[in-house]
Amino acid sequence: MREGTPGLDARIPEFSAGLLVLRTTDQGFEWLLLQKPNGRWEFPKGKVEPGETPLEAAIREVREEAGVSDVHVIEGFTHTIHYTYRDRWHRPGEAVTVDKTVVFYLAETHEAALRPSREHRSARWMPTAEVLQALGYNNLRDLFRHALDYLQQIRYGGVPCPKRPPKESPR
Ligand code: ATP
């Protein structure tokens, strides 16, 4: 093998953290989603930097990627996803397989204004009913279902439920 040519099985770990951020409106919950340049929608996330806890990283990413800074963490929820991808430019001339882990937390905010970073095409508050269809990956859809289940468990009967109320039937 030439010097600088990667082994076919070169793998590196990567660890990111993300946050599902919701706000409550008259119609129910809305969720902060970001659209990547490739068109896929995802929740805010980013790499955990040295000296940061994953939760601190997730909160920082929401501030940097969406301009939302006043978030209140909803205790007790975490969900971790794993995926791999091929990074062709890990170093010049070196491709690797990245083993990625992303841990997600849950938070709410009263801020409505969004300021997407240049890394994203757009940012928006999306009603619960639209989120599953919009998300670009199955593991994110599973994550979202878990978050909805968790909210049902801890808030049912208290704070508004994420499901919209049934429409009144016409007389
Ligand atoms: P981070 O936001 O953690 O800094 P990044 O923007 O550098 O990450 P990723 O979003 O992990 O990179 O994207 C790297 C590759 O992984 C892309 O090819 C992307 O399509 C793919 N990818 C992104 N999210 C997922 C996912 N949830 N499941 C599977 N593959 C994904």
mmCIF file of C-alpha atoms and ligand atoms in Angstrom:
data_model
loop_
_atom_site.group_PDB
_atom_site.id
_atom_site.type_symbol
_atom_site.label_atom_id
_atom_site.label_comp_id
_atom_site.label_asym_id
_atom_site.label_seq_id
_atom_site.Cartn_x
_atom_site.Cartn_y
_atom_site.Cartn_z
ATOM 1 C CA MET A 1 0.000 0.000 0.000
ATOM 2 C CA ARG A 2 1.342 3.474 -0.896
ATOM 3 C CA GLU A 3 2.113 5.860 1.952
ATOM 4 C CA GLY A 4 -0.922 8.024 2.685
ATOM 5 C CA THR A 5 -3.325 5.536 1.119
ATOM 6 C CA PRO A 6 -5.967 4.607 3.660
ATOM 7 C CA GLY A 7 -6.604 1.062 4.713
ATOM 8 C CA LEU A 8 -10.012 -0.012 3.468
ATOM 9 C CA ASP A 9 -11.048 -0.685 7.048
ATOM 10 C CA ALA A 10 -9.850 2.621 8.560
ATOM 11 C CA ARG A 11 -12.536 3.687 11.044
ATOM 12 C CA ILE A 12 -12.743 6.628 13.389
ATOM 13 C CA PRO A 13 -15.311 7.397 16.093
ATOM 14 C CA GLU A 14 -17.230 10.699 16.154
ATOM 15 C CA PHE A 15 -19.413 11.928 18.976
ATOM 16 C CA SER A 16 -22.086 14.597 18.624
ATOM 17 C CA ALA A 17 -24.975 15.823 20.727
ATOM 18 C CA GLY A 18 -28.306 17.303 19.716
ATOM 19 C CA LEU A 19 -31.458 18.827 21.099
ATOM 20 C CA LEU A 20 -35.119 18.435 20.260
ATOM 21 C CA VAL A 21 -36.516 21.879 21.031
ATOM 22 C CA LEU A 22 -40.247 22.449 21.270
ATOM 23 C CA ARG A 23 -42.423 25.482 21.777
ATOM 24 C CA THR A 24 -46.082 25.517 22.698
ATOM 25 C CA THR A 25 -48.608 27.315 20.514
ATOM 26 C CA ASP A 26 -52.430 27.422 20.530
ATOM 27 C CA GLN A 27 -52.391 24.564 18.013
ATOM 28 C CA GLY A 28 -50.032 22.335 20.026
ATOM 29 C CA PHE A 29 -46.303 21.770 19.985
ATOM 30 C CA GLU A 30 -43.928 23.001 17.302
ATOM 31 C CA TRP A 31 -40.426 21.619 16.859
ATOM 32 C CA LEU A 32 -37.204 23.262 15.800
ATOM 33 C CA LEU A 33 -35.943 21.693 12.587
ATOM 34 C CA LEU A 34 -32.998 22.641 10.403
ATOM 35 C CA GLN A 35 -32.630 21.917 6.722
ATOM 36 C CA LYS A 36 -29.199 20.809 5.512
ATOM 37 C CA PRO A 37 -27.846 21.984 2.134
ATOM 38 C CA ASN A 38 -28.807 18.548 0.715
ATOM 39 C CA GLY A 39 -32.462 19.312 1.571
ATOM 40 C CA ARG A 40 -32.789 16.879 4.500
ATOM 41 C CA TRP A 41 -34.390 18.074 7.707
ATOM 42 C CA GLU A 42 -32.803 17.256 11.064
ATOM 43 C CA PHE A 43 -32.733 18.392 14.670
ATOM 44 C CA PRO A 44 -29.909 20.701 15.743
ATOM 45 C CA LYS A 45 -26.747 18.780 16.616
ATOM 46 C CA GLY A 46 -22.988 19.048 16.493
ATOM 47 C CA LYS A 47 -19.710 17.666 17.706
ATOM 48 C CA VAL A 48 -18.960 17.636 21.415
ATOM 49 C CA GLU A 49 -15.877 19.769 22.004
ATOM 50 C CA PRO A 50 -13.168 19.057 24.593
ATOM 51 C CA GLY A 51 -14.218 20.253 28.053
ATOM 52 C CA GLU A 52 -17.940 20.240 27.224
ATOM 53 C CA THR A 53 -20.581 17.864 28.453
ATOM 54 C CA PRO A 54 -22.811 16.470 25.687
ATOM 55 C CA LEU A 55 -25.734 18.507 27.031
ATOM 56 C CA GLU A 56 -23.667 21.707 26.972
ATOM 57 C CA ALA A 57 -22.678 20.938 23.396
ATOM 58 C CA ALA A 58 -26.301 20.343 22.384
ATOM 59 C CA ILE A 59 -27.397 23.675 23.897
ATOM 60 C CA ARG A 60 -24.490 25.498 22.227
ATOM 61 C CA GLU A 61 -25.407 23.993 18.863
ATOM 62 C CA VAL A 62 -28.983 25.249 19.164
ATOM 63 C CA ARG A 63 -27.652 28.745 19.814
ATOM 64 C CA GLU A 64 -25.129 28.591 16.965
ATOM 65 C CA GLU A 65 -27.258 26.778 14.399
ATOM 66 C CA ALA A 66 -30.640 28.398 15.045
ATOM 67 C CA GLY A 67 -30.036 31.501 17.173
ATOM 68 C CA VAL A 68 -32.176 30.152 20.031
ATOM 69 C CA SER A 69 -30.460 30.682 23.362
ATOM 70 C CA ASP A 70 -33.090 30.479 26.109
ATOM 71 C CA VAL A 71 -33.837 26.768 26.356
ATOM 72 C CA HIS A 72 -35.094 24.823 29.354
ATOM 73 C CA VAL A 73 -34.081 21.197 29.412
ATOM 74 C CA ILE A 74 -36.869 18.688 30.038
ATOM 75 C CA GLU A 75 -35.192 16.332 32.473
ATOM 76 C CA GLY A 76 -35.087 12.583 32.068
ATOM 77 C CA PHE A 77 -35.030 12.142 28.295
ATOM 78 C CA THR A 78 -32.037 10.975 26.312
ATOM 79 C CA HIS A 79 -31.927 8.929 23.156
ATOM 80 C CA THR A 80 -28.822 7.821 21.284
ATOM 81 C CA ILE A 81 -28.505 7.004 17.588
ATOM 82 C CA HIS A 82 -25.631 5.412 15.682
ATOM 83 C CA TYR A 83 -24.735 5.513 12.017
ATOM 84 C CA THR A 84 -21.689 5.245 9.814
ATOM 85 C CA TYR A 85 -20.632 7.310 6.846
ATOM 86 C CA ARG A 86 -17.665 7.512 4.553
ATOM 87 C CA ASP A 87 -15.562 10.651 4.979
ATOM 88 C CA ARG A 88 -13.563 10.982 1.761
ATOM 89 C CA TRP A 89 -11.599 13.995 2.978
ATOM 90 C CA HIS A 90 -10.705 12.977 6.531
ATOM 91 C CA ARG A 91 -7.157 14.071 5.635
ATOM 92 C CA PRO A 92 -5.826 14.905 2.167
ATOM 93 C CA GLY A 93 -5.843 11.639 0.269
ATOM 94 C CA GLU A 94 -7.302 9.712 3.183
ATOM 95 C CA ALA A 95 -10.817 8.336 3.333
ATOM 96 C CA VAL A 96 -12.184 6.731 6.480
ATOM 97 C CA THR A 97 -15.391 5.201 7.735
ATOM 98 C CA VAL A 98 -16.805 7.296 10.555
ATOM 99 C CA ASP A 99 -18.628 5.465 13.365
ATOM 100 C CA LYS A 100 -20.929 8.163 14.588
ATOM 101 C CA THR A 101 -22.849 8.378 17.844
ATOM 102 C CA VAL A 102 -25.291 11.201 18.542
ATOM 103 C CA VAL A 103 -27.001 11.613 21.902
ATOM 104 C CA PHE A 104 -30.153 13.741 21.903
ATOM 105 C CA TYR A 105 -31.876 15.640 24.709
ATOM 106 C CA LEU A 106 -35.221 17.394 24.955
ATOM 107 C CA ALA A 107 -35.906 21.049 25.776
ATOM 108 C CA GLU A 108 -38.509 23.763 25.452
ATOM 109 C CA THR A 109 -38.280 27.457 24.703
ATOM 110 C CA HIS A 110 -40.476 30.550 24.489
ATOM 111 C CA GLU A 111 -38.301 32.086 21.787
ATOM 112 C CA ALA A 112 -39.873 32.086 18.336
ATOM 113 C CA ALA A 113 -37.314 33.949 16.206
ATOM 114 C CA LEU A 114 -34.910 31.715 14.280
ATOM 115 C CA ARG A 115 -31.557 32.680 12.804
ATOM 116 C CA PRO A 116 -30.169 29.694 10.859
ATOM 117 C CA SER A 117 -26.407 29.383 10.494
ATOM 118 C CA ARG A 118 -24.752 29.408 7.086
ATOM 119 C CA GLU A 119 -24.392 25.624 7.342
ATOM 120 C CA HIS A 120 -28.151 25.307 6.842
ATOM 121 C CA ARG A 121 -30.537 26.160 4.076
ATOM 122 C CA SER A 122 -33.335 27.074 6.482
ATOM 123 C CA ALA A 123 -34.774 26.665 9.952
ATOM 124 C CA ARG A 124 -38.405 26.452 10.978
ATOM 125 C CA TRP A 125 -40.847 25.607 13.717
ATOM 126 C CA MET A 126 -42.735 22.564 12.496
ATOM 127 C CA PRO A 127 -46.041 21.276 13.922
ATOM 128 C CA THR A 128 -45.894 17.775 15.382
ATOM 129 C CA ALA A 129 -48.061 16.400 12.588
ATOM 130 C CA GLU A 130 -45.503 17.395 9.926
ATOM 131 C CA VAL A 131 -42.293 16.342 11.623
ATOM 132 C CA LEU A 132 -42.274 12.595 10.918
ATOM 133 C CA GLN A 133 -42.740 13.164 7.208
ATOM 134 C CA ALA A 134 -40.095 15.851 7.040
ATOM 135 C CA LEU A 135 -37.280 14.049 8.874
ATOM 136 C CA GLY A 136 -34.662 12.668 6.526
ATOM 137 C CA TYR A 137 -33.678 9.465 8.351
ATOM 138 C CA ASN A 138 -35.439 6.540 10.060
ATOM 139 C CA ASN A 139 -33.281 6.856 13.174
ATOM 140 C CA LEU A 140 -34.495 10.456 13.580
ATOM 141 C CA ARG A 141 -38.112 9.341 13.163
ATOM 142 C CA ASP A 142 -37.573 6.733 15.927
ATOM 143 C CA LEU A 143 -36.001 9.402 18.099
ATOM 144 C CA PHE A 144 -38.977 11.701 17.563
ATOM 145 C CA ARG A 145 -41.491 8.944 18.413
ATOM 146 C CA HIS A 146 -39.596 8.277 21.648
ATOM 147 C CA ALA A 147 -39.695 11.966 22.538
ATOM 148 C CA LEU A 148 -43.463 12.113 21.918
ATOM 149 C CA ASP A 149 -43.982 9.009 24.081
ATOM 150 C CA TYR A 150 -41.905 10.565 26.820
ATOM 151 C CA LEU A 151 -43.905 13.800 26.741
ATOM 152 C CA GLN A 152 -47.133 11.829 26.901
ATOM 153 C CA GLN A 153 -45.861 10.013 29.991
ATOM 154 C CA ILE A 154 -44.697 13.044 31.912
ATOM 155 C CA ARG A 155 -47.222 15.654 30.824
ATOM 156 C CA TYR A 156 -50.453 13.861 30.107
ATOM 157 C CA GLY A 157 -53.238 15.730 31.891
ATOM 158 C CA GLY A 158 -50.957 18.624 32.764
ATOM 159 C CA VAL A 159 -49.321 20.663 30.067
ATOM 160 C CA PRO A 160 -50.789 20.494 26.519
ATOM 161 C CA CYS A 161 -50.528 17.116 24.880
ATOM 162 C CA PRO A 162 -48.555 16.993 21.589
ATOM 163 C CA LYS A 163 -51.434 15.523 19.630
ATOM 164 C CA ARG A 164 -53.880 18.005 18.143
ATOM 165 C CA PRO A 165 -57.411 17.778 19.529
ATOM 166 C CA PRO A 166 -59.919 16.018 17.235
ATOM 167 C CA LYS A 167 -61.839 18.349 14.920
ATOM 168 C CA GLU A 168 -65.430 19.021 15.954
ATOM 169 C CA SER A 169 -67.815 17.014 13.826
ATOM 170 C CA PRO A 170 -70.145 19.119 11.621
ATOM 171 C CA ARG A 171 -73.736 19.348 12.774
HETATM 172 P P1 ATP B 1 -22.465 17.330 13.084
HETATM 173 O O1 ATP B 1 -23.785 18.070 12.913
HETATM 174 O O2 ATP B 1 -22.557 16.267 14.149
HETATM 175 O O3 ATP B 1 -21.294 18.240 13.212
HETATM 176 P P2 ATP B 1 -21.901 16.827 10.289
HETATM 177 O O4 ATP B 1 -22.777 17.914 9.778
HETATM 178 O O5 ATP B 1 -20.425 17.008 10.158
HETATM 179 O O6 ATP B 1 -22.285 16.453 11.776
HETATM 180 P P3 ATP B 1 -23.500 14.532 9.638
HETATM 181 O O7 ATP B 1 -24.755 15.345 9.788
HETATM 182 O O8 ATP B 1 -23.287 13.422 10.611
HETATM 183 O O9 ATP B 1 -22.223 15.451 9.591
HETATM 184 O O10 ATP B 1 -23.493 13.967 8.171
HETATM 185 C C1 ATP B 1 -22.394 13.142 7.732
HETATM 186 C C2 ATP B 1 -22.983 12.083 6.802
HETATM 187 O O11 ATP B 1 -23.878 11.267 7.533
HETATM 188 C C3 ATP B 1 -23.772 12.651 5.613
HETATM 189 O O12 ATP B 1 -23.502 11.819 4.503
HETATM 190 C C4 ATP B 1 -25.196 12.507 6.030
HETATM 191 O O13 ATP B 1 -26.022 12.313 4.917
HETATM 192 C C5 ATP B 1 -25.157 11.274 6.920
HETATM 193 N N1 ATP B 1 -26.147 11.388 8.010
HETATM 194 C C6 ATP B 1 -26.487 12.517 8.680
HETATM 195 N N2 ATP B 1 -27.420 12.271 9.603
HETATM 196 C C7 ATP B 1 -27.694 10.950 9.530
HETATM 197 C C8 ATP B 1 -28.575 10.085 10.228
HETATM 198 N N3 ATP B 1 -29.395 10.539 11.188
HETATM 199 N N4 ATP B 1 -28.590 8.768 9.897
HETATM 200 C C9 ATP B 1 -27.764 8.294 8.917
HETATM 201 N N5 ATP B 1 -26.906 9.070 8.213
HETATM 202 C C10 ATP B 1 -26.876 10.374 8.504
#
